[in-house]
mmCIF file of C-alpha atoms in Angstrom:
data_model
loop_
_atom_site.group_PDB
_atom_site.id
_atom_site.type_symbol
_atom_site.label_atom_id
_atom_site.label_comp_id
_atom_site.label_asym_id
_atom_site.label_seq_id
_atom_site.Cartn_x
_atom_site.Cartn_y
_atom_site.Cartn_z
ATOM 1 C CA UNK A 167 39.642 3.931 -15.792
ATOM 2 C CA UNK A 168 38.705 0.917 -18.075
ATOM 3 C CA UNK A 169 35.324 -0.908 -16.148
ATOM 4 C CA UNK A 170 33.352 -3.829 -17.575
ATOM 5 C CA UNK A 171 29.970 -4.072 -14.649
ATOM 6 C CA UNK A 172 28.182 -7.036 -15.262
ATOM 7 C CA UNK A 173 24.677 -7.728 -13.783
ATOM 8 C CA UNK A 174 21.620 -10.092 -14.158
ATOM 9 C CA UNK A 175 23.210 -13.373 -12.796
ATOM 10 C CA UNK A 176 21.433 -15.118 -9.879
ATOM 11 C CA UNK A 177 19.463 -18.244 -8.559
ATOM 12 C CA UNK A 178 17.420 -20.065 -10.941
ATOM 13 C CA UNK A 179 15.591 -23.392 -11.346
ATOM 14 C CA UNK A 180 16.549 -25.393 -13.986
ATOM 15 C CA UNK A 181 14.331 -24.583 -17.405
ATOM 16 C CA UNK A 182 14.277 -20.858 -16.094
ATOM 17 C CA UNK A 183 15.808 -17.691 -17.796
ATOM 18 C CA UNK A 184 18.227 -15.123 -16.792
ATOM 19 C CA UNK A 185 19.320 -12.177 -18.816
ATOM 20 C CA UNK A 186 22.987 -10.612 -18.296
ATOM 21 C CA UNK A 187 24.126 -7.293 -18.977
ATOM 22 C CA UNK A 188 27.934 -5.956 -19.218
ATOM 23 C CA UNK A 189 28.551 -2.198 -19.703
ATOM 24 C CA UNK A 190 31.691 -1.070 -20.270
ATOM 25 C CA UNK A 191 32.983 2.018 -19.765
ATOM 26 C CA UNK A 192 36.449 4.092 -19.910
ATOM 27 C CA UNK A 193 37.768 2.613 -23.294
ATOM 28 C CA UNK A 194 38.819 4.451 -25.803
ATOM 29 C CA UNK A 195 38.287 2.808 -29.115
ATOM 30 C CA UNK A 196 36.100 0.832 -30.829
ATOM 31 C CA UNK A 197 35.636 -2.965 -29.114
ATOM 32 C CA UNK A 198 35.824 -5.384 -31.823
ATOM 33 C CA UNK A 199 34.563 -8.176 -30.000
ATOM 34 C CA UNK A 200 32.662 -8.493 -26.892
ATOM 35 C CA UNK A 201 31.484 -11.987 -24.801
ATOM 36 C CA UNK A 202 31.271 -13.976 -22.424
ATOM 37 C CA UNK A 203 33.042 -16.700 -20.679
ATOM 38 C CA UNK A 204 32.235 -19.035 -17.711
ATOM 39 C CA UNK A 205 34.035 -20.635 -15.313
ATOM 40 C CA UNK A 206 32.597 -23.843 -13.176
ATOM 41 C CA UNK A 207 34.241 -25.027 -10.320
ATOM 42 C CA UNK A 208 36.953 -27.138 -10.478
ATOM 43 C CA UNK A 209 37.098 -26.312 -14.646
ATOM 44 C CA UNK A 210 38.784 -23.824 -16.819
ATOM 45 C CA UNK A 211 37.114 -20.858 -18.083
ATOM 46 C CA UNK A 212 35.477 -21.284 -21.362
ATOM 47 C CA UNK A 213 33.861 -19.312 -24.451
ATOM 48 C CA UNK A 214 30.196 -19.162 -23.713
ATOM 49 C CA UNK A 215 29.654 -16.381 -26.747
ATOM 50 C CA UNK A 216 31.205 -13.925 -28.599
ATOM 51 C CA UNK A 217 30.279 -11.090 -30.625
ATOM 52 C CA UNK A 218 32.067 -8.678 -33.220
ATOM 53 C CA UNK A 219 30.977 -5.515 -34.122
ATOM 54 C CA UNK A 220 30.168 -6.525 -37.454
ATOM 55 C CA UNK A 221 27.797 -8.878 -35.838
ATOM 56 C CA UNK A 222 29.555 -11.726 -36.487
ATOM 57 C CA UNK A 223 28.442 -14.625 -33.715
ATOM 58 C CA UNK A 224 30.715 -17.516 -32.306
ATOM 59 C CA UNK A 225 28.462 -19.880 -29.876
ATOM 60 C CA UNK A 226 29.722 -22.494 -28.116
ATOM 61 C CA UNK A 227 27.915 -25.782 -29.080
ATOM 62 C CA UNK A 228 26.653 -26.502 -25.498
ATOM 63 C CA UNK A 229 24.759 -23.492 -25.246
ATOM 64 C CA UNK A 230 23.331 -23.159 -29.214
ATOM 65 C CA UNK A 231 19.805 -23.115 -29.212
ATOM 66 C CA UNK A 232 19.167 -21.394 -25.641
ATOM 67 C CA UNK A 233 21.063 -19.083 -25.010
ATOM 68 C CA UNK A 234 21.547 -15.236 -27.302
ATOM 69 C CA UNK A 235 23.936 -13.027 -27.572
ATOM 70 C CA UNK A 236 23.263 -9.498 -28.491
ATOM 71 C CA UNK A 237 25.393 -6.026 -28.039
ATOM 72 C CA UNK A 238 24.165 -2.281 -28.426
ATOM 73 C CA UNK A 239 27.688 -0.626 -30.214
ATOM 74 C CA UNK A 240 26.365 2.778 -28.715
ATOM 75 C CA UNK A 241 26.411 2.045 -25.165
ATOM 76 C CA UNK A 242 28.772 -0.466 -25.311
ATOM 77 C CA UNK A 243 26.864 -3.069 -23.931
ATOM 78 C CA UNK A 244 26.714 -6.728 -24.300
ATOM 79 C CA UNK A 245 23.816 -8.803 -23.025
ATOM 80 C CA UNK A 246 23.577 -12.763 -22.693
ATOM 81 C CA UNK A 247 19.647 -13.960 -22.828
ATOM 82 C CA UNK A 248 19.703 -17.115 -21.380
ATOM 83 C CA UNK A 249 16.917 -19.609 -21.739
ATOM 84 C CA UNK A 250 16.244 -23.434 -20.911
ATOM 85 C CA UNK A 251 19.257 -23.104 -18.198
ATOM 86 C CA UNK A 252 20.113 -26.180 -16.499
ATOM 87 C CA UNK A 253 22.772 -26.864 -13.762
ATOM 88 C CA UNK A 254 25.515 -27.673 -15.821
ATOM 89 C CA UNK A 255 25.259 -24.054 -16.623
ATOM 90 C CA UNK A 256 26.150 -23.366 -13.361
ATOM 91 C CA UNK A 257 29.345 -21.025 -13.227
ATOM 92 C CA UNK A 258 30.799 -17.660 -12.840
ATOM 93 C CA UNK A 259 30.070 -15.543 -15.868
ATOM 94 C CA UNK A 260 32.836 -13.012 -17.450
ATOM 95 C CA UNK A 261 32.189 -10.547 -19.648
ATOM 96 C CA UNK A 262 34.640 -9.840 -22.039
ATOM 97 C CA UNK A 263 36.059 -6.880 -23.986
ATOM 98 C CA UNK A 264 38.906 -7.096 -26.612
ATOM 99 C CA UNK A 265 40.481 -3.835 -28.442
ATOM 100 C CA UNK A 266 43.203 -4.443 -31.557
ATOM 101 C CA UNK A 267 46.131 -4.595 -28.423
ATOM 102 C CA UNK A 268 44.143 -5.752 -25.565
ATOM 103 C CA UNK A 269 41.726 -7.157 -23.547
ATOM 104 C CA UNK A 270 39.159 -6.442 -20.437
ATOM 105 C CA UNK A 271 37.123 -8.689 -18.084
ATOM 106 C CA UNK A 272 34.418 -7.824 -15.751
ATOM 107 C CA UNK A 273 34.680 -8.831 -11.900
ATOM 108 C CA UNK A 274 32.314 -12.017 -12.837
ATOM 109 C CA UNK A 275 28.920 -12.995 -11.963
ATOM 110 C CA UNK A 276 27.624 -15.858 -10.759
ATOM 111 C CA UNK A 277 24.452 -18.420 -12.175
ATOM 112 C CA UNK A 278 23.389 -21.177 -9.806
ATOM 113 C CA UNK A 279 21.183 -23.095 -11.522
ATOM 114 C CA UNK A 280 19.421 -25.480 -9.387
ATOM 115 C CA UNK A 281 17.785 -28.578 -10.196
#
């Protein structure tokens, strides 16, 4: 059974920091990309940051500069450090998984970012 558990999300004031975590477990293969998405009420869900296994980074522009994305291949973990937060950042996070033929989300987790 394919999981993606996400953690770390919560209540912070704007300028703070929050670190998420999304292990997956139950795949078989290698994950060639892993990310996250957000989704804010009322809006679509949207790229927040991806990462390859290569290393390769994609960053959405509204995010560049404070928040990191890092992954440990091993354990099949993707984190999200997440600095300088301010309530537009406000949202459900997803983590994301995506093998050659398909693709996993976690159950989401939300950031309230309050001003």
């Amino acid at each position: 059974q394919v999981q993606l558990v996400e953690s770390g999300g919560g209540l912070v004031q704007s300028g703070g920091s929050l670190r998420l975590s999304c292990a997956a477990s139950g795949i078989i293969g290698r994950i060639y990309i892993m990310g996250w998405y957000r989704q804010a009420p009322g809006k679509q869900r949207e790229l927040v940051a991806t990462m390859t296994s290569g290393g390769n980074i994609n960053v959405v522009d509204s995010v560049k500069g404070r928040f990191t994305i890092s992954r440990d291949n091993a354990k099949n973990t993707v984190y999200l450090q997440m600095n300088s937060l301010k309530s537009e950042d406000t949202a459900v996070y997803y983590c994301n998984a995506q093998l050659p033929t398909k693709a996993y989300w976690g159950q989401g987790t939300q950031v309230t970012v309050s001003s």
